[in-house]
């Protein structure tokens, strides 16, 4: 019985199960922050039921345990344990927590749950580990007149005074971290899949109902898609998708009750840009994929978290591509997951995809988006390519049928895929999953031979492991080259003198260095002629920049290669062009004279695409052109391209006058007005930020407001961060990182972060996003001075195991970045001069 007004809850839990092991006086459950007022223990056997007197109930805080000590020994057997408990509802986004919102001027709240990874123990006593699967019968007492939903449909609802008592149907056998409920003043839209699964989209009444249609449609189609793809029907009768005003991550795959942060579910037909629609579709597909991979079959322990997340990461693209082939979402896979994973995975000390977990506080730091999601997804895609889609699906069906409602380790999946494909999948995948980093493949080709070798790549090569190798699918353009390179180096005799290309399709998680200048030039020419696919063009440039950052070549070569891309019209490839330009802009912090030269370069570089795309959307243009227009105009505004900037500022007047502007360009238009200090713009947008309930717009306003150059305004934005009525907890890190990335706000934001660290610690400890603070700060800094300050501040905090990994990596990342920027500064100056 949660009470959102008094911010507390009371409950009774009846746990039936088998006591294993040796006889002892003790039964131990997980519990955190709970008070237990009474407990009973009953043993069932052939002779009947036997009750045991309880001597004491001991709360072992350091282990999150509730220990029931009986007066006599409890022998193994069947038991029922009943506990009466109570707890408090806190303004943290885990356990049972409130989501605040305003509707028609009235402040309201929803009560929601977030139990992954180990927060069910904050709501009720239980065995809170993924392997401890059980069925659950939930009964909730909530205010009458409010909606209430949980994992399964309601079985019975009884009104009692001003209360509503709802009993839900028994769940399938499942892990505690997937339980959920939400109640409050909500509205929904409903549809049904071909097989009769009821799909609903829910949100508060402050949200526009029209924004429910798109996610509802995707929710239905994606269940139908996975039913067919996995060959196993969706295991529940219904699937709810709920947009929550306060939510720590993007979404959570609770079985049958998926929760989202509002901007990751709702699609306003008038205002949500194409780019966000694509993100939302991948998020919905990701969470729905988990309903099988993760929920139906669950990892035994958190060290195999990749079985959940890496898999969902790749399946979100498989499903989105099936639903919207015109989006060419696999290109986005390469630019998002490919770049993010390689950049992170090249830092010394990074974790492997499969990582040991010893303490619950470590679990949060496992959810590294670049590793367990992006890299793991890349590796599974590489595997899918290696075994072929048909055998991959055959293997999955075997896996689900064998392990449904159970728990697995990675080898169970490899066994299923090996039997389907006839290949030894464990030998292929385990080295990739258990070794951090990836190989640099070097190819030196002469007229008659190609020498191909691999080595462990790090942006700090001194720290690379000289022993580490992988079974590398070479994906070569010549059939003379072997399928796998599983030794350090090999030499192949070639008869024709055509230059070989490796990593065709860019699906391999490695980078390629063509050592002979003529060879590299020939490949660059193929990119310029667009004889390579967009994914290949993108990775060619990425590989070059990675090699430069490691000091194996100069960044000058990367910038020269960039010039081959001046006619580039693929939005995907422009993702890497923007990244390279963004990296070049880091040099400005070392020498601000570079700024004018870089801006001039950008103005020339975007010319052709700006002329092609202009400002106005064409009726029949693909979604990728809508997104590319935003990239080009965004670069133009930054580079102060005369016509682009003037048009953006004019468009702001249109926006302020209440007329619609292109939703894809809206954030750039607002950002330009703030950056260039259009009179009244900042105040106008700040007011809008504080009053709108449109989740897309709110995110964009955050982006625009943090563009300001004004010291006073930056200070005023920082001052709002701790005010819960102005900045939601889940947005704190975003406000901070945007200000850190703003050159004009960096020092103030950094000072603020240091001055308010104890507040951050108190507010976010135990939250999955806690370790994003050291990560984001490291991503923003470029100078040795800030590197030293970062080290001095964070190094002493590295003993906090929730932060250890991101602080160690942050220091490493900054050390190599600063070294690189100092090393290549003069070459970069020469290029832009
Ligand atoms: Zn996930």
Short mmCIF file of C-alpha atoms in Angstrom, two decimals, residues 259-508:
data_model
loop_
_atom_site.label_atom_id
_atom_site.label_comp_id
_atom_site.label_asym_id
_atom_site.label_seq_id
_atom_site.Cartn_x
_atom_site.Cartn_y
_atom_site.Cartn_z
CA UNK A 259 8.65 2.53 -18.65
CA UNK A 260 10.19 5.46 -20.55
CA UNK A 261 11.38 8.98 -20.00
CA UNK A 262 8.73 11.07 -21.82
CA UNK A 263 10.83 12.26 -24.79
CA UNK A 264 11.81 8.65 -25.57
CA UNK A 265 8.23 7.48 -26.14
CA UNK A 266 5.90 10.29 -27.24
CA UNK A 267 5.88 11.55 -30.83
CA UNK A 268 4.00 14.77 -31.39
CA UNK A 269 2.96 14.71 -35.06
CA UNK A 270 3.55 18.48 -35.32
CA UNK A 271 6.79 18.95 -33.40
CA UNK A 272 8.84 15.76 -33.08
CA UNK A 273 11.74 15.78 -35.57
CA UNK A 274 12.58 12.82 -37.83
CA UNK A 275 15.81 12.18 -35.93
CA UNK A 276 13.90 11.78 -32.66
CA UNK A 277 11.28 9.54 -34.29
CA UNK A 278 14.06 7.20 -35.31
CA UNK A 279 15.56 7.22 -31.82
CA UNK A 280 12.15 6.49 -30.27
CA UNK A 281 11.55 3.61 -32.65
CA UNK A 282 14.89 2.02 -31.78
CA UNK A 283 14.20 2.48 -28.05
CA UNK A 284 10.76 0.81 -28.29
CA UNK A 285 12.22 -2.05 -30.34
CA UNK A 286 15.09 -2.39 -27.87
CA UNK A 287 12.74 -2.76 -24.91
CA UNK A 288 10.46 -5.13 -26.79
CA UNK A 289 13.40 -7.32 -27.78
CA UNK A 290 14.16 -7.65 -24.06
CA UNK A 291 10.71 -9.16 -23.47
CA UNK A 292 12.26 -12.31 -24.94
CA UNK A 293 16.00 -11.74 -24.55
CA UNK A 294 16.35 -10.75 -20.91
CA UNK A 295 12.87 -11.38 -19.57
CA UNK A 296 11.87 -14.79 -20.94
CA UNK A 297 15.51 -15.95 -20.76
CA UNK A 298 17.61 -14.03 -18.25
CA UNK A 299 21.31 -13.89 -17.52
CA UNK A 300 22.32 -15.90 -14.47
CA UNK A 301 24.30 -13.04 -13.00
CA UNK A 302 25.15 -9.45 -13.91
CA UNK A 303 28.55 -10.36 -15.40
CA UNK A 304 26.55 -11.58 -18.41
CA UNK A 305 24.59 -8.32 -18.65
CA UNK A 306 25.74 -8.22 -22.29
CA UNK A 307 23.38 -11.13 -22.98
CA UNK A 308 20.60 -8.65 -22.29
CA UNK A 309 21.96 -5.36 -23.52
CA UNK A 310 24.27 -6.22 -26.40
CA UNK A 311 21.54 -8.34 -27.82
CA UNK A 312 18.85 -5.70 -27.45
CA UNK A 313 21.22 -3.18 -28.99
CA UNK A 314 21.56 -5.11 -32.22
CA UNK A 315 17.92 -6.27 -32.31
CA UNK A 316 16.65 -2.69 -32.05
CA UNK A 317 18.21 -2.10 -35.47
CA UNK A 318 17.05 -5.42 -36.93
CA UNK A 319 13.45 -4.59 -35.96
CA UNK A 320 13.56 -0.89 -36.92
CA UNK A 321 14.97 -1.83 -40.33
CA UNK A 322 12.10 -4.28 -40.83
CA UNK A 323 9.50 -1.67 -39.80
CA UNK A 324 10.99 1.31 -41.66
CA UNK A 325 13.35 0.09 -44.42
CA UNK A 326 13.37 3.60 -45.95
CA UNK A 327 15.27 4.93 -42.93
CA UNK A 328 18.36 2.80 -43.73
CA UNK A 329 18.88 2.44 -40.02
CA UNK A 330 21.91 0.16 -40.41
CA UNK A 331 23.86 3.21 -41.48
CA UNK A 332 22.91 4.80 -38.19
CA UNK A 333 24.07 1.63 -36.44
CA UNK A 334 27.53 2.15 -37.91
CA UNK A 335 27.69 5.85 -37.12
CA UNK A 336 26.24 5.66 -33.61
CA UNK A 337 27.30 2.31 -32.21
CA UNK A 338 30.43 1.98 -34.36
CA UNK A 339 31.94 5.34 -33.49
CA UNK A 340 30.88 5.32 -29.86
CA UNK A 341 32.26 1.83 -29.23
CA UNK A 342 35.59 2.33 -30.99
CA UNK A 343 36.30 5.64 -29.34
CA UNK A 344 35.65 4.23 -25.88
CA UNK A 345 37.24 0.84 -26.51
CA UNK A 346 40.57 2.41 -27.48
CA UNK A 347 41.18 3.86 -24.01
CA UNK A 348 43.53 1.85 -21.76
CA UNK A 349 41.71 0.34 -18.78
CA UNK A 350 38.32 0.03 -20.48
CA UNK A 351 36.27 -2.97 -19.39
CA UNK A 352 35.53 -5.95 -21.63
CA UNK A 353 31.92 -6.58 -22.69
CA UNK A 354 31.74 -9.48 -20.24
CA UNK A 355 32.98 -8.20 -16.90
CA UNK A 356 33.09 -9.68 -13.40
CA UNK A 357 30.85 -8.05 -10.79
CA UNK A 358 31.54 -8.59 -7.14
CA UNK A 359 29.61 -5.87 -5.36
CA UNK A 360 26.13 -4.46 -6.11
CA UNK A 361 27.56 -0.91 -6.30
CA UNK A 362 29.62 -2.03 -9.27
CA UNK A 363 26.57 -3.04 -11.29
CA UNK A 364 25.70 0.54 -12.25
CA UNK A 365 29.07 1.10 -13.89
CA UNK A 366 28.52 -1.99 -16.07
CA UNK A 367 25.84 -0.18 -18.05
CA UNK A 368 28.46 1.61 -20.15
CA UNK A 369 26.54 2.65 -23.28
CA UNK A 370 29.67 2.42 -25.43
CA UNK A 371 30.68 -1.04 -24.26
CA UNK A 372 27.90 -3.33 -23.08
CA UNK A 373 25.45 -1.73 -25.54
CA UNK A 374 27.38 -0.37 -28.54
CA UNK A 375 30.40 -2.69 -28.65
CA UNK A 376 28.39 -5.74 -27.66
CA UNK A 377 25.85 -4.91 -30.36
CA UNK A 378 28.64 -4.52 -32.93
CA UNK A 379 30.11 -7.88 -31.93
CA UNK A 380 26.76 -9.65 -32.24
CA UNK A 381 26.20 -8.04 -35.61
CA UNK A 382 29.65 -9.24 -36.66
CA UNK A 383 28.62 -12.71 -35.47
CA UNK A 384 25.31 -12.54 -37.38
CA UNK A 385 27.31 -11.70 -40.47
CA UNK A 386 29.73 -14.58 -39.75
CA UNK A 387 27.06 -17.30 -39.34
CA UNK A 388 24.40 -15.84 -41.68
CA UNK A 389 20.96 -14.57 -40.66
CA UNK A 390 19.11 -17.87 -41.24
CA UNK A 391 21.37 -19.94 -38.99
CA UNK A 392 21.40 -17.13 -36.46
CA UNK A 393 17.59 -17.22 -36.20
CA UNK A 394 17.54 -21.02 -36.13
CA UNK A 395 19.96 -20.95 -33.20
CA UNK A 396 17.88 -18.38 -31.33
CA UNK A 397 14.75 -20.47 -31.58
CA UNK A 398 16.62 -23.44 -30.10
CA UNK A 399 17.93 -21.18 -27.34
CA UNK A 400 14.49 -19.82 -26.39
CA UNK A 401 12.83 -23.20 -26.45
CA UNK A 402 15.49 -24.73 -24.25
CA UNK A 403 15.84 -21.90 -21.72
CA UNK A 404 12.41 -20.21 -21.56
CA UNK A 405 11.68 -18.96 -18.00
CA UNK A 406 15.20 -19.91 -16.99
CA UNK A 407 18.65 -18.34 -16.68
CA UNK A 408 21.67 -18.69 -18.92
CA UNK A 409 25.32 -17.83 -19.41
CA UNK A 410 26.90 -16.81 -22.72
CA UNK A 411 28.00 -20.37 -23.52
CA UNK A 412 24.36 -21.49 -23.65
CA UNK A 413 23.81 -19.10 -26.53
CA UNK A 414 26.99 -20.22 -28.29
CA UNK A 415 25.94 -23.87 -27.97
CA UNK A 416 22.60 -23.10 -29.64
CA UNK A 417 24.22 -21.05 -32.42
CA UNK A 418 26.96 -23.65 -32.97
CA UNK A 419 24.40 -26.42 -33.41
CA UNK A 420 22.49 -24.30 -35.93
CA UNK A 421 25.51 -23.12 -37.92
CA UNK A 422 28.02 -25.96 -37.62
CA UNK A 423 30.68 -23.37 -36.68
CA UNK A 424 32.45 -23.17 -33.32
CA UNK A 425 30.86 -19.99 -32.03
CA UNK A 426 32.38 -20.02 -28.53
CA UNK A 427 35.90 -20.02 -30.02
CA UNK A 428 34.95 -17.12 -32.26
CA UNK A 429 33.07 -14.96 -29.75
CA UNK A 430 34.71 -15.50 -26.37
CA UNK A 431 37.97 -13.71 -27.24
CA UNK A 432 35.97 -10.69 -28.43
CA UNK A 433 33.74 -10.61 -25.35
CA UNK A 434 36.33 -11.25 -22.66
CA UNK A 435 39.17 -9.09 -24.02
CA UNK A 436 38.85 -5.35 -23.89
CA UNK A 437 39.90 -3.27 -26.88
CA UNK A 438 40.09 -4.28 -30.54
CA UNK A 439 42.74 -4.98 -33.15
CA UNK A 440 44.50 -2.64 -35.51
CA UNK A 441 44.86 -4.57 -38.75
CA UNK A 442 47.84 -3.47 -40.78
CA UNK A 443 48.09 -4.43 -44.42
CA UNK A 444 51.25 -3.91 -46.40
CA UNK A 445 50.71 -4.85 -50.01
CA UNK A 446 53.41 -5.14 -52.66
CA UNK A 447 53.00 -6.31 -56.29
CA UNK A 448 52.95 -9.97 -55.32
CA UNK A 449 52.17 -10.26 -51.62
CA UNK A 450 50.05 -8.85 -48.83
CA UNK A 451 51.41 -8.93 -45.30
CA UNK A 452 48.51 -8.72 -42.88
CA UNK A 453 49.04 -8.45 -39.14
CA UNK A 454 47.06 -7.57 -36.03
CA UNK A 455 47.94 -5.87 -32.78
CA UNK A 456 46.02 -4.57 -29.78
CA UNK A 457 45.08 -0.95 -30.54
CA UNK A 458 44.99 1.78 -27.92
CA UNK A 459 45.22 5.54 -28.37
CA UNK A 460 48.09 5.20 -25.90
CA UNK A 461 50.06 2.43 -27.68
CA UNK A 462 52.54 2.12 -24.79
CA UNK A 463 49.84 0.47 -22.73
CA UNK A 464 48.71 -2.03 -25.39
CA UNK A 465 48.97 -5.74 -24.56
CA UNK A 466 51.59 -7.24 -26.90
CA UNK A 467 50.13 -10.74 -26.47
CA UNK A 468 46.49 -9.95 -27.25
CA UNK A 469 45.01 -11.20 -30.54
CA UNK A 470 41.49 -11.95 -31.82
CA UNK A 471 39.92 -14.20 -34.48
CA UNK A 472 39.37 -11.40 -36.99
CA UNK A 473 36.94 -11.81 -39.91
CA UNK A 474 38.90 -9.95 -42.58
CA UNK A 475 35.94 -9.37 -44.93
CA UNK A 476 38.39 -8.83 -47.79
CA UNK A 477 37.70 -7.77 -51.36
CA UNK A 478 39.94 -10.59 -52.65
CA UNK A 479 39.07 -14.27 -52.28
CA UNK A 480 42.79 -15.01 -51.85
CA UNK A 481 42.66 -13.49 -48.38
CA UNK A 482 41.55 -15.96 -45.67
CA UNK A 483 38.16 -15.54 -43.97
CA UNK A 484 39.69 -15.34 -40.48
CA UNK A 485 42.98 -13.99 -39.24
CA UNK A 486 43.48 -15.84 -35.96
CA UNK A 487 47.26 -15.52 -35.77
CA UNK A 488 49.42 -12.44 -35.31
CA UNK A 489 50.40 -12.09 -38.95
CA UNK A 490 50.21 -13.80 -42.26
CA UNK A 491 51.61 -13.37 -45.74
CA UNK A 492 49.52 -14.07 -48.82
CA UNK A 493 50.66 -14.35 -52.42
CA UNK A 494 48.54 -12.33 -54.79
CA UNK A 495 48.50 -12.74 -58.54
CA UNK A 496 46.61 -9.65 -59.66
CA UNK A 497 47.84 -6.24 -58.58
CA UNK A 498 44.57 -4.74 -57.46
CA UNK A 499 44.69 -3.19 -54.02
CA UNK A 500 42.89 -5.23 -51.40
CA UNK A 501 40.20 -3.72 -49.20
CA UNK A 502 39.48 -5.12 -45.74
CA UNK A 503 36.43 -4.86 -43.47
CA UNK A 504 33.95 -4.61 -46.34
CA UNK A 505 30.60 -3.44 -45.06
CA UNK A 506 32.41 -2.03 -41.99
CA UNK A 507 30.83 -4.71 -39.79
CA UNK A 508 34.12 -5.79 -38.15
#
